Short mmCIF file of N, CA and C in Angstrom, two decimals:
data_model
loop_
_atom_site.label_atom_id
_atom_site.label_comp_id
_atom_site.label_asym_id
_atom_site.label_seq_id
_atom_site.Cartn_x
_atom_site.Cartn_y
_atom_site.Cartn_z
N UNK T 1 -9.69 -3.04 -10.26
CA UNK T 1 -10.08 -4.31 -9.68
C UNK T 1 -10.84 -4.14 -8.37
N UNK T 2 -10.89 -2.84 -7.80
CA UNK T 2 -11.24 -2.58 -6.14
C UNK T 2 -12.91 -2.77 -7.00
N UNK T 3 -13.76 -2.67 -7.47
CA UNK T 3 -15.17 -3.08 -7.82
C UNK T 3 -15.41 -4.92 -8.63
N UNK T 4 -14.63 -5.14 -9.50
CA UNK T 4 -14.43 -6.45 -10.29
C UNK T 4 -14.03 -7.49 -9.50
N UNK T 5 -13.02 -7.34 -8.94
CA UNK T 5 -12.71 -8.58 -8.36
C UNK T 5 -12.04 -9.49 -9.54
N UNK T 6 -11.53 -10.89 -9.05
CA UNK T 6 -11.32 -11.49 -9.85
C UNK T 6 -12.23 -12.26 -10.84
N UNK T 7 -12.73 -11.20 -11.93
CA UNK T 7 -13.91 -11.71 -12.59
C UNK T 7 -12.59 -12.21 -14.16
N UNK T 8 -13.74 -12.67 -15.08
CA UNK T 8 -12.97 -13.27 -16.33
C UNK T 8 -11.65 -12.60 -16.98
N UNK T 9 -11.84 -11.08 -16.78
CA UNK T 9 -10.97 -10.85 -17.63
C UNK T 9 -10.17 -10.56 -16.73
N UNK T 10 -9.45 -9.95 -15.50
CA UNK T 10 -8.46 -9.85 -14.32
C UNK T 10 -8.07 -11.42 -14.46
N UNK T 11 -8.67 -12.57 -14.26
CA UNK T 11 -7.81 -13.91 -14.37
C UNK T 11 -7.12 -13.95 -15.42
N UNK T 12 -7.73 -13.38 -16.87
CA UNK T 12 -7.35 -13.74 -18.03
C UNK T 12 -5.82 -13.41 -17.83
N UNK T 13 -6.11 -11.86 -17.83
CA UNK T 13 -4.64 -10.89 -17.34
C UNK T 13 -3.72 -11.38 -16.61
N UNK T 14 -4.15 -11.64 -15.39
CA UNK T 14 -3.28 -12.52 -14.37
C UNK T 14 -2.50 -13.76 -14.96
N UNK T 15 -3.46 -14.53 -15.99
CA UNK T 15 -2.70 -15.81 -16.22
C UNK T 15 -1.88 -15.45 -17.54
N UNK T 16 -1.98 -14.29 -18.46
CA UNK T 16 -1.06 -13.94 -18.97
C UNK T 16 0.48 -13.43 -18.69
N UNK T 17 0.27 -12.68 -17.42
CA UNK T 17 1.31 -12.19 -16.93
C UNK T 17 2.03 -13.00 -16.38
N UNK T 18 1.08 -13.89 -15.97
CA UNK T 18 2.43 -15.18 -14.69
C UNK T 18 3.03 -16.12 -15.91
N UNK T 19 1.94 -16.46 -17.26
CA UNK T 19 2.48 -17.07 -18.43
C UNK T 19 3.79 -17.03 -18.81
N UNK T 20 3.85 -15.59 -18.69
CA UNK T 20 4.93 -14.98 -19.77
C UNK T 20 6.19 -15.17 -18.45
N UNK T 21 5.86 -14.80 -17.34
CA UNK T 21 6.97 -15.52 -16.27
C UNK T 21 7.59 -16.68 -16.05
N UNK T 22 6.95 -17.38 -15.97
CA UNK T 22 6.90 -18.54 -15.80
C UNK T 22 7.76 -19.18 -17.29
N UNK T 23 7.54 -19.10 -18.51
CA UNK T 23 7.98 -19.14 -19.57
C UNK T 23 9.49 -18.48 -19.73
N UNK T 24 9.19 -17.18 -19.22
CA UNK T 24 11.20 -16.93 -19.44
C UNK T 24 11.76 -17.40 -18.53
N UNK T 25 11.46 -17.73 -17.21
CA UNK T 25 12.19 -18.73 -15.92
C UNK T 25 12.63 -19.78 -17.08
N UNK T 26 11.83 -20.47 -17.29
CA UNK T 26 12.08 -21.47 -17.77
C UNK T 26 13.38 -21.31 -18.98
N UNK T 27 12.58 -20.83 -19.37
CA UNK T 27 13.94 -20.17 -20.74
C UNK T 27 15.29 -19.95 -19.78
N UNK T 28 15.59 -19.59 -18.87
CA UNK T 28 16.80 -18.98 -18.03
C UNK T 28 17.38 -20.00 -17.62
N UNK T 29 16.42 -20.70 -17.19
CA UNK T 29 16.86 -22.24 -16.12
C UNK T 29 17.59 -22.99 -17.59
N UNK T 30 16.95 -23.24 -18.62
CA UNK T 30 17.55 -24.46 -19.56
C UNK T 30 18.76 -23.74 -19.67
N UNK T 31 19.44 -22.57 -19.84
CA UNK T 31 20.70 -22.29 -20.35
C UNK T 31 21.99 -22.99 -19.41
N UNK T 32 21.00 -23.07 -17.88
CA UNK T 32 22.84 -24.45 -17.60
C UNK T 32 21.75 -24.70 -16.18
N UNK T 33 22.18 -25.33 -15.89
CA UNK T 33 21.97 -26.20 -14.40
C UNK T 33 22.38 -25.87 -13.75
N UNK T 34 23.13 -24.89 -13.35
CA UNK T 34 23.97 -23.90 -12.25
C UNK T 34 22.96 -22.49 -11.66
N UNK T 35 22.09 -22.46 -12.61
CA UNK T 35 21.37 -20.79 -12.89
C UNK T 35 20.51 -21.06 -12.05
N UNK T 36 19.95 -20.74 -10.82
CA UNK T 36 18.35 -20.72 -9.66
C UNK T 36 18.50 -19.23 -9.62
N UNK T 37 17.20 -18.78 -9.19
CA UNK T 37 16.20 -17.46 -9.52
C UNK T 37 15.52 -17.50 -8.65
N UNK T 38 14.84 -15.84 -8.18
CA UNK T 38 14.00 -15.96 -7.54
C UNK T 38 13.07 -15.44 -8.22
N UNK T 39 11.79 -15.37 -7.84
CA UNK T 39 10.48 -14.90 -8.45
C UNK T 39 9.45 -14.20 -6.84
N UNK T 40 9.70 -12.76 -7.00
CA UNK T 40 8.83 -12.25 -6.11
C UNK T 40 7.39 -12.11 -6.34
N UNK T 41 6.75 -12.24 -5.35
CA UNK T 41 5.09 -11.75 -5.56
C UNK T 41 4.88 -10.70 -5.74
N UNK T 42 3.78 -9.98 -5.94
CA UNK T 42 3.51 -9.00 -6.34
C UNK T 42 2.99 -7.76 -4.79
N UNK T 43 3.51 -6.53 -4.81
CA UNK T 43 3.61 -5.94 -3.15
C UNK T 43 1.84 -4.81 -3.40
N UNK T 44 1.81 -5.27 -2.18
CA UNK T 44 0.08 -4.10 -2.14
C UNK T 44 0.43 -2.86 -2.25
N UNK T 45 -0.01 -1.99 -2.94
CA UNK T 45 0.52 -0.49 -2.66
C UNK T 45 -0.54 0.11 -1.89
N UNK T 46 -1.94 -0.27 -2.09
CA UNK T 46 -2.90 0.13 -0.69
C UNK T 46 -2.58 0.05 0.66
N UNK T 47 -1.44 -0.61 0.94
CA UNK T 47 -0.70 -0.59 2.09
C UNK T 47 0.31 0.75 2.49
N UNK T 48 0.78 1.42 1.51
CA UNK T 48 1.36 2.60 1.26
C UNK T 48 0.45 3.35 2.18
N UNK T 49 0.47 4.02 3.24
CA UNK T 49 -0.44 5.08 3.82
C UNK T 49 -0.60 6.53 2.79
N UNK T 50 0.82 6.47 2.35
CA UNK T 50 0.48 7.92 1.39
C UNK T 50 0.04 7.76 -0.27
N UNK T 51 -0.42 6.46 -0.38
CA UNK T 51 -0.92 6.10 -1.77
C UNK T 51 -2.21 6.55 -2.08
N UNK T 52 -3.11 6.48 -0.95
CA UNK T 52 -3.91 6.52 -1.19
C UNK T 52 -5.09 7.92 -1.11
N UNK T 53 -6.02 7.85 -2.54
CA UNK T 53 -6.31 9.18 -2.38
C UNK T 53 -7.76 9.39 -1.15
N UNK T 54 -7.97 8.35 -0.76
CA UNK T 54 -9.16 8.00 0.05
C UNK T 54 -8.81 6.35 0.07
N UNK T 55 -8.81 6.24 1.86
CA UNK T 55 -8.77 4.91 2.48
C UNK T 55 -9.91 4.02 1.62
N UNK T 56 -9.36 2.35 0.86
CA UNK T 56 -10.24 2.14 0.38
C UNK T 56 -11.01 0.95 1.03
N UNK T 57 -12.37 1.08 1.00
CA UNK T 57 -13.27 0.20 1.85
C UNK T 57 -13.00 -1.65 2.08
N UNK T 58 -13.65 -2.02 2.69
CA UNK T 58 -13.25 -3.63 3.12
C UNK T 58 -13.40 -3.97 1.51
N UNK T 59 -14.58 -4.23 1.09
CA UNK T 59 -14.59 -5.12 -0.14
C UNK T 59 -13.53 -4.53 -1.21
N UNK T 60 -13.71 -2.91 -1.48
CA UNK T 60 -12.37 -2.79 -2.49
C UNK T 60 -10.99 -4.01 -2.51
N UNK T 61 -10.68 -4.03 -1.02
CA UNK T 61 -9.13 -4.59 -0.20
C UNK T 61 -9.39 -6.09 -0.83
N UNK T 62 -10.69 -6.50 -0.60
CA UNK T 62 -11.07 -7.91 -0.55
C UNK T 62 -11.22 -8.27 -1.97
N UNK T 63 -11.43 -7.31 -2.78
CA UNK T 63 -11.63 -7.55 -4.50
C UNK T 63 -10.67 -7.38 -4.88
N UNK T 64 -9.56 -6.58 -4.87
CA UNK T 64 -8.33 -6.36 -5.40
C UNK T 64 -7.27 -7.50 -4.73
N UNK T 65 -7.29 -7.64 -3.05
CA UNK T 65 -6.51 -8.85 -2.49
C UNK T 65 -6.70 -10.10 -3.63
N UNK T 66 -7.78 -10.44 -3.98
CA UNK T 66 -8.45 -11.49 -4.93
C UNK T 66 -7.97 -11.95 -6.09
N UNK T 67 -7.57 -10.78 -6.54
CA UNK T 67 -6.36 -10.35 -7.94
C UNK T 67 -5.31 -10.72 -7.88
N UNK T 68 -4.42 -9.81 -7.19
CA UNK T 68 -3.18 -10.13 -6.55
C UNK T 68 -2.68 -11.73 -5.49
N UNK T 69 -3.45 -11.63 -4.96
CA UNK T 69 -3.63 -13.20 -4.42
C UNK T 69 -3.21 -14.78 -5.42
N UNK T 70 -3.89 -14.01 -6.59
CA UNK T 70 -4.26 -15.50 -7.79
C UNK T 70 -2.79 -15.64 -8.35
N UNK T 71 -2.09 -14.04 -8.50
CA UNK T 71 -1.06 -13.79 -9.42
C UNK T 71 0.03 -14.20 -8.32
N UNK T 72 0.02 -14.36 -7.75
CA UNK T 72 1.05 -14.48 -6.38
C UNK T 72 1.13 -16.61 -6.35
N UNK T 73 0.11 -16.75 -6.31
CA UNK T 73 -0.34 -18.25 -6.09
C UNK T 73 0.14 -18.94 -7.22
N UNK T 74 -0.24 -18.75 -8.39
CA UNK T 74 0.47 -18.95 -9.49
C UNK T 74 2.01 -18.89 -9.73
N UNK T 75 2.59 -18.46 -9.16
CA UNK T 75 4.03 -17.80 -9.74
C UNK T 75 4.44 -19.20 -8.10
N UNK T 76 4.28 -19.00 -6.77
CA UNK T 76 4.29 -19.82 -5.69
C UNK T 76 4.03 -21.09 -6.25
N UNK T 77 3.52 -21.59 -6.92
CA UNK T 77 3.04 -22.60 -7.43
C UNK T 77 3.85 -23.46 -8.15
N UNK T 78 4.49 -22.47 -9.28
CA UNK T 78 5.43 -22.57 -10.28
C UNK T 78 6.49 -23.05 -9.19
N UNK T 79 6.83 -22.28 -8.01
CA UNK T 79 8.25 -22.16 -7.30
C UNK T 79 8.47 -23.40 -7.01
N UNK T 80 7.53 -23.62 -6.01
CA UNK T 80 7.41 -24.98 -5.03
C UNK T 80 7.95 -25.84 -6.15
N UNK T 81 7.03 -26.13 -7.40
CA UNK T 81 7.25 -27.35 -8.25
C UNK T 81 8.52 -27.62 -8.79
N UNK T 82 9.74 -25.96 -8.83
CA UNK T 82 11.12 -26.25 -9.22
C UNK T 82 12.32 -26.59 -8.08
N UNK T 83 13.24 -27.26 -8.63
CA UNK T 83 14.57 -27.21 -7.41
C UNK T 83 15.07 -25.73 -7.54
N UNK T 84 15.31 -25.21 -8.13
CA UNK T 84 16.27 -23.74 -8.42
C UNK T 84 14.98 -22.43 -8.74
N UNK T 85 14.18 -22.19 -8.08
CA UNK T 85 13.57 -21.35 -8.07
C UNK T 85 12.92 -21.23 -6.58
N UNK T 86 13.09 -20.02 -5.98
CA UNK T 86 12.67 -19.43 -4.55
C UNK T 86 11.64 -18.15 -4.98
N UNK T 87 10.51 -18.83 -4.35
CA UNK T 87 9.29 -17.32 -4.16
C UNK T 87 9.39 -16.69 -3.09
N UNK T 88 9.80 -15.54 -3.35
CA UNK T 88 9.84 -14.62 -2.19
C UNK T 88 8.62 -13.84 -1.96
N UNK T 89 7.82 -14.26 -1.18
CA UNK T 89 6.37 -13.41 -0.74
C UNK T 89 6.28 -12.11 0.09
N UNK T 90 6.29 -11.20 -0.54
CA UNK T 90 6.71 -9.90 -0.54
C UNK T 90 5.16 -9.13 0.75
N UNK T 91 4.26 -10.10 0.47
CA UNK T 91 2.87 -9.89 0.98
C UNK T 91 2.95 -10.19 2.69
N UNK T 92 3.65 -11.27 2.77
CA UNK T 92 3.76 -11.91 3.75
C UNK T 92 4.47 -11.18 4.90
N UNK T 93 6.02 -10.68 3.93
CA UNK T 93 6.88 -9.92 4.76
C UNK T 93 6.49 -9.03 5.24
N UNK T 94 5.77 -7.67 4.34
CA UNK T 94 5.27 -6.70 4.33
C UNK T 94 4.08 -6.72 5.63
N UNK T 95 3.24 -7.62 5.68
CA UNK T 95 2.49 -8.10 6.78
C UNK T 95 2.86 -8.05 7.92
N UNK T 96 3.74 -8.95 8.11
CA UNK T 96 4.60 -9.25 9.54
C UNK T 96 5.24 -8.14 9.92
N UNK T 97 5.86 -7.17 9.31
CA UNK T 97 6.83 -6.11 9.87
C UNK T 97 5.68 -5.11 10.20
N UNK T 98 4.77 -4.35 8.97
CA UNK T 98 3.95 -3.35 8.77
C UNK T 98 2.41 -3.38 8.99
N UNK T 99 1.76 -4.59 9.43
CA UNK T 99 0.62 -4.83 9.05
C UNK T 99 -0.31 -4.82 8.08
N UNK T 100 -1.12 -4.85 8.10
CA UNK T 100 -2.07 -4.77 6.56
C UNK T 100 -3.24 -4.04 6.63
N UNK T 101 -4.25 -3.31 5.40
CA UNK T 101 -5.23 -2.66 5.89
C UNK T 101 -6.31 -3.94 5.92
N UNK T 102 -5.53 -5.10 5.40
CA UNK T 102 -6.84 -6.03 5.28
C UNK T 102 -7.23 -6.40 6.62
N UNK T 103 -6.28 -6.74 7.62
CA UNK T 103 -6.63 -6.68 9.01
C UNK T 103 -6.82 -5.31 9.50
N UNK T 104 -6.55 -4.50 9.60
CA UNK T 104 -6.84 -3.22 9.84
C UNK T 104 -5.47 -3.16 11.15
N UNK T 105 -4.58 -3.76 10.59
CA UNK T 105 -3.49 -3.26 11.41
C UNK T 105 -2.18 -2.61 11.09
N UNK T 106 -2.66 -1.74 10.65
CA UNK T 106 -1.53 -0.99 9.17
C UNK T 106 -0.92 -0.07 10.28
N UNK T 107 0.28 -0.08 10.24
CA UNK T 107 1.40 0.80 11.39
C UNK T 107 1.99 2.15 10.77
N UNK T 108 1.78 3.06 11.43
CA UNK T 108 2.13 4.19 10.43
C UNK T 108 3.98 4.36 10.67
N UNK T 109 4.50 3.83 11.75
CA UNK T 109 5.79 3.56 11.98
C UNK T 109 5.89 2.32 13.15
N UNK T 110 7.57 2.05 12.09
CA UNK T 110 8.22 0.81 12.89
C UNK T 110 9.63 1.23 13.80
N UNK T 111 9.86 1.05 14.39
CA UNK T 111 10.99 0.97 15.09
C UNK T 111 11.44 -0.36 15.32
N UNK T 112 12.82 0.31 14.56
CA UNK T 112 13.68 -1.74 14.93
C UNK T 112 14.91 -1.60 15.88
N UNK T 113 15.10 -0.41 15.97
CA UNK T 113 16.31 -0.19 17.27
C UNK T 113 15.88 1.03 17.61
N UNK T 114 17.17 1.72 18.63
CA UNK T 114 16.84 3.06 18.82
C UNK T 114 17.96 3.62 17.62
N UNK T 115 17.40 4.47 16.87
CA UNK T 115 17.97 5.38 15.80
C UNK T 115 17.12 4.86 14.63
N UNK T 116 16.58 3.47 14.33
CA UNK T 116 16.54 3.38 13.11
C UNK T 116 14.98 3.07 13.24
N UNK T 117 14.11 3.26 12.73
CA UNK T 117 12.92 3.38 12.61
C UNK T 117 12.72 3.72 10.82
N UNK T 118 10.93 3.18 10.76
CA UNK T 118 10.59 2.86 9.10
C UNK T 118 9.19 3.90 9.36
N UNK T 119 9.19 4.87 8.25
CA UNK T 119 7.92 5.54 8.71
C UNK T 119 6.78 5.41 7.09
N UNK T 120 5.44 5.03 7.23
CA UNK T 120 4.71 4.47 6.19
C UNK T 120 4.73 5.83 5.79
N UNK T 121 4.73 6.69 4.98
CA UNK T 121 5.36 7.92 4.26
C UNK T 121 5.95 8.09 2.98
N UNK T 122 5.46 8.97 2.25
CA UNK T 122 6.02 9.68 1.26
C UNK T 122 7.34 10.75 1.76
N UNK T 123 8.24 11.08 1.17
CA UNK T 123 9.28 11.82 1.31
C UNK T 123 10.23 11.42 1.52
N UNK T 124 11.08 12.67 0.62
CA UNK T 124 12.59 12.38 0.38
C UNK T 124 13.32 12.40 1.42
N UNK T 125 12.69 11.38 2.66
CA UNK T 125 13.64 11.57 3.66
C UNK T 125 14.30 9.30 3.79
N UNK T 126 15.45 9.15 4.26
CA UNK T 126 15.84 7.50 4.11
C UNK T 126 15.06 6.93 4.88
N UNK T 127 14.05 7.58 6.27
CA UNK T 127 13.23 6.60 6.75
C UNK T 127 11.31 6.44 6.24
N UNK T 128 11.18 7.26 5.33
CA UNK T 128 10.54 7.03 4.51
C UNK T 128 10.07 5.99 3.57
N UNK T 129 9.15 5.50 3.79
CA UNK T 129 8.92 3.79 2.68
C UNK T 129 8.75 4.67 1.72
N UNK T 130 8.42 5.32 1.39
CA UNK T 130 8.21 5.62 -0.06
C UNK T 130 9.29 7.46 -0.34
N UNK T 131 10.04 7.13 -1.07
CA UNK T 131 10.28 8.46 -1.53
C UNK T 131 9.15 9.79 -2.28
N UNK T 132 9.43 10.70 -2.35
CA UNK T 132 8.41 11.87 -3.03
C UNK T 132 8.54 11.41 -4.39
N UNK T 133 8.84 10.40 -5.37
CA UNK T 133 9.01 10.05 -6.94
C UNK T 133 8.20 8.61 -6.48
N UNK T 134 7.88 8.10 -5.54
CA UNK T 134 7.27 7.26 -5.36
C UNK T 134 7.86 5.56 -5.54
N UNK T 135 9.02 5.51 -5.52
CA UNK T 135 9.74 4.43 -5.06
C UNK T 135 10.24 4.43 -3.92
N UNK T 136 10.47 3.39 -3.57
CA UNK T 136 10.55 2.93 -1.90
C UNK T 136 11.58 3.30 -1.30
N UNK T 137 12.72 3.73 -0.66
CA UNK T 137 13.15 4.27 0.61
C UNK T 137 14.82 3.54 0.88
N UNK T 138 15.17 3.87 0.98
CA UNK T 138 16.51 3.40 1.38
C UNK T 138 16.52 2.07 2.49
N UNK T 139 16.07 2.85 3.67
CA UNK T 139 15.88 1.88 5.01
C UNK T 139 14.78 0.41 4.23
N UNK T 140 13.74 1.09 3.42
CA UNK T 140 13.01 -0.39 3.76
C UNK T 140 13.20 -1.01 2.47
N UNK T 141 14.25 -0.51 1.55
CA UNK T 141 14.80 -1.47 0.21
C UNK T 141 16.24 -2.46 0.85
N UNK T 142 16.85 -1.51 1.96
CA UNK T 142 17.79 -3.16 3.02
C UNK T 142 16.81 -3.34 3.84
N UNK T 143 15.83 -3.54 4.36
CA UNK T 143 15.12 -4.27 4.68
C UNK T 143 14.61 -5.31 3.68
N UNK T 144 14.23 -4.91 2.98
CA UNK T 144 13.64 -6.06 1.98
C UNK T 144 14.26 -6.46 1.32
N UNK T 145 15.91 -6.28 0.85
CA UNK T 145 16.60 -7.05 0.46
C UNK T 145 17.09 -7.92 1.55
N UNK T 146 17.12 -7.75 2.96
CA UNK T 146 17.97 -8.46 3.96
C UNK T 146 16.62 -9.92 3.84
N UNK T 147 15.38 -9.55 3.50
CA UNK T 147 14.23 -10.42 3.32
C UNK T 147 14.37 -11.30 2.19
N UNK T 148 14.91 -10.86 1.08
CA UNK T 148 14.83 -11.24 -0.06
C UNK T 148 16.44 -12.36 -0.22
N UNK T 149 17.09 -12.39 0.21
CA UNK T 149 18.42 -12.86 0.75
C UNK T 149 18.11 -13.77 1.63
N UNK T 150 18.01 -13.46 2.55
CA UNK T 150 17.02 -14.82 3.77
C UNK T 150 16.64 -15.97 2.98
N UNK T 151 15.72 -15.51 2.00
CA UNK T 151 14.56 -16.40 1.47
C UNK T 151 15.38 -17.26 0.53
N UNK T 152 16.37 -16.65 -0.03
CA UNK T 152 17.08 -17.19 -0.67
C UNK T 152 17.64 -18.22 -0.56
N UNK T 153 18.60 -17.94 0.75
CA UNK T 153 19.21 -18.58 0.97
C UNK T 153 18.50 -19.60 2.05
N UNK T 154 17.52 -19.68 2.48
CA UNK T 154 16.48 -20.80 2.98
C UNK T 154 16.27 -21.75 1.50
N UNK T 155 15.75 -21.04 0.54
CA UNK T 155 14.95 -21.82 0.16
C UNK T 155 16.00 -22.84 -1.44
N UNK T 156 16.85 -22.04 -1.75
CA UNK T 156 17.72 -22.48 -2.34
C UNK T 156 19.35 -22.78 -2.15
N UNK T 157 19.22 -23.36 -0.75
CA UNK T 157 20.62 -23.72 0.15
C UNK T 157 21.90 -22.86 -0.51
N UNK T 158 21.74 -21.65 -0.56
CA UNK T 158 22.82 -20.81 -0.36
C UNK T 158 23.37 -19.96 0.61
N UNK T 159 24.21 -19.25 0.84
CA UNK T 159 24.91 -18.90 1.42
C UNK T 159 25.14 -17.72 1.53
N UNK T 160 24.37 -16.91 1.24
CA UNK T 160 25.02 -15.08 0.57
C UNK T 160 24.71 -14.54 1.57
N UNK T 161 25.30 -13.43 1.77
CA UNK T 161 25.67 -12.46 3.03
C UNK T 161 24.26 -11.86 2.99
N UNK T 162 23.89 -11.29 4.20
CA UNK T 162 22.58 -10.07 4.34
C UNK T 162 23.14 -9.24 5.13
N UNK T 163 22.76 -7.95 4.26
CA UNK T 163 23.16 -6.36 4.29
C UNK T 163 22.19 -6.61 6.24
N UNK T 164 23.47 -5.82 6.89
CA UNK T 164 23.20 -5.23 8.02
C UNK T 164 22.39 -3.63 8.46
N UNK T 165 21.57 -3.78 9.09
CA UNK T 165 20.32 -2.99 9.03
C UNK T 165 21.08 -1.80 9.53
N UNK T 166 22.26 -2.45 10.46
CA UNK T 166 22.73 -1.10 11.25
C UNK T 166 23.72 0.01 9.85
N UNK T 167 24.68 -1.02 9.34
CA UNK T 167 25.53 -0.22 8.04
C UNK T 167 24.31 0.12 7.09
N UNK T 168 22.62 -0.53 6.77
CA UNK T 168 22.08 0.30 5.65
C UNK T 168 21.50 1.75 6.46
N UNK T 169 21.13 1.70 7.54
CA UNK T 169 21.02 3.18 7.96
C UNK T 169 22.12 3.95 8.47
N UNK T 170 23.33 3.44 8.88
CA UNK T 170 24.35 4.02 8.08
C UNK T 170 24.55 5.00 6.98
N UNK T 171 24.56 4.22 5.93
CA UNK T 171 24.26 4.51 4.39
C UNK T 171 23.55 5.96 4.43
N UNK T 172 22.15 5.40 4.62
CA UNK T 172 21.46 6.44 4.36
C UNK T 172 21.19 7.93 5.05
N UNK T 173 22.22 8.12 6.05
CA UNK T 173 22.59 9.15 6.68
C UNK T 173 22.09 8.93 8.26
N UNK T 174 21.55 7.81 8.57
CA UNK T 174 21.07 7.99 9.87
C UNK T 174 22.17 7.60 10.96
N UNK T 175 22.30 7.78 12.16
CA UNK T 175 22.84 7.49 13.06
C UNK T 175 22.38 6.61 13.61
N UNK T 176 22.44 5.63 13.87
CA UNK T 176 21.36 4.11 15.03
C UNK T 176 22.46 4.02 15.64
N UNK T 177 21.63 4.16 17.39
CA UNK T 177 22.64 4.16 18.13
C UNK T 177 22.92 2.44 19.25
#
C-alpha cells in the first residue's frame, strides 16, 4: 500500500475485512443483551523502529496511513452507532505515549518512572516493544492493556480493574523504584 494508497482494490479489501467484523459483532451481540465488546483499530508497525528495513518516505506513511485510516474509521463508525461496543484506537494511544513517524516524532525510548522505561526495540529483553519473534513486549502489552481497560471502562460504563504499571514491571523482572 506504501505506493497505491487507498486505490479500488485496498478499499475493496478494507471493506471486506471490517464486513466480516462488523457481521460477527453483530452475531455475538444478538446471543443476549448482557454481551458488549470491544473492537480495536488496527496498530502501525512502521512505527516499530526495528521493523523497518529502510525508514519509509513521507508519501509511503501518507499512502499506507490512508489504508489503515479507512479500516479504523469504519470499525469507529460501527462503535459509536452501538450501546455495547467500545473502539479502542490503538493509533491514537500509540501516538500520545510514542509518537509517530507521520509527525516525525517517533521516540526511540519512554520513561514512565525511574526503573521502568519502554524502549522502541526488537529483543528478548521486557522493556523492549517488540520481542526478537516479533510480538510486542511485556512492559508495553500492560501498557496497552491498562489502555485497553480505560477505554473500556469509559466507554462502556464498567468497572474493571487496570493492571498496575508498577506490579507489570514487576512481572517482567524489572525493579521500578
Amino acid at each position: 500500500w506504501k505506493s497505491s494508497g487507498l486505490d479500488t482494490e485496498s478499499s475493496a479489501l478494507v471493506s471486506s475485512y471490517t464486513d466480516s467484523i462488523i457481521t460477527m459483532s453483530d452475531t455475538i451481540l444478538a446471543m443476549s443483551p448482557n454481551i458488549k465488546i470491544s473492537i480495536a483499530g488496527v496498530a502501525r508497525t512502521y512505527n516499530f523502529m526495528d521493523e523497518w528495513d529502510e525508514k519509509l518516505d513521507e508519501e509511503s506513511i501518507k499512502n499506507i496511513e490512508a489504508v489503515l485510516s479507512n479500516f479504523d474509521s469504519r470499525l469507529q463508525e460501527y462503535a459509536t452507532a452501538q450501546t455495547r461496543v467500545a473502539y479502542i484506537d490503538d493509533h491514537f494511544w500509540f501516538n500520545k505515549i510514542f509518537g509517530s513517524q507521520e509527525s516525525n516524532s517517533l521516540k526511540p525510548r519512554v520513561r514512565f518512572s525511574r526503573g521502568i522505561e519502554l524502549i522502541n526495540a526488537s529483543g528478548d529483553e521486557p522493556v523492549n516493544m517488540l520481542l526478537g519473534d516479533h510480538h510486542t513486549g511485556t512492559l508495553y502489552n500492560g501498557l496497552w492493556i491498562n489502555h485497553l481497560v480505560t477505554e473500556i471502562n469509559r466507554q462502556l460504563n464498567m468497572t474493571l480493574s487496570t493492571p498496575d504499571l508498577r506490579q507489570v514491571a514487576e512481572t517482567a523482572g524489572l525493579s521500578p523504584d
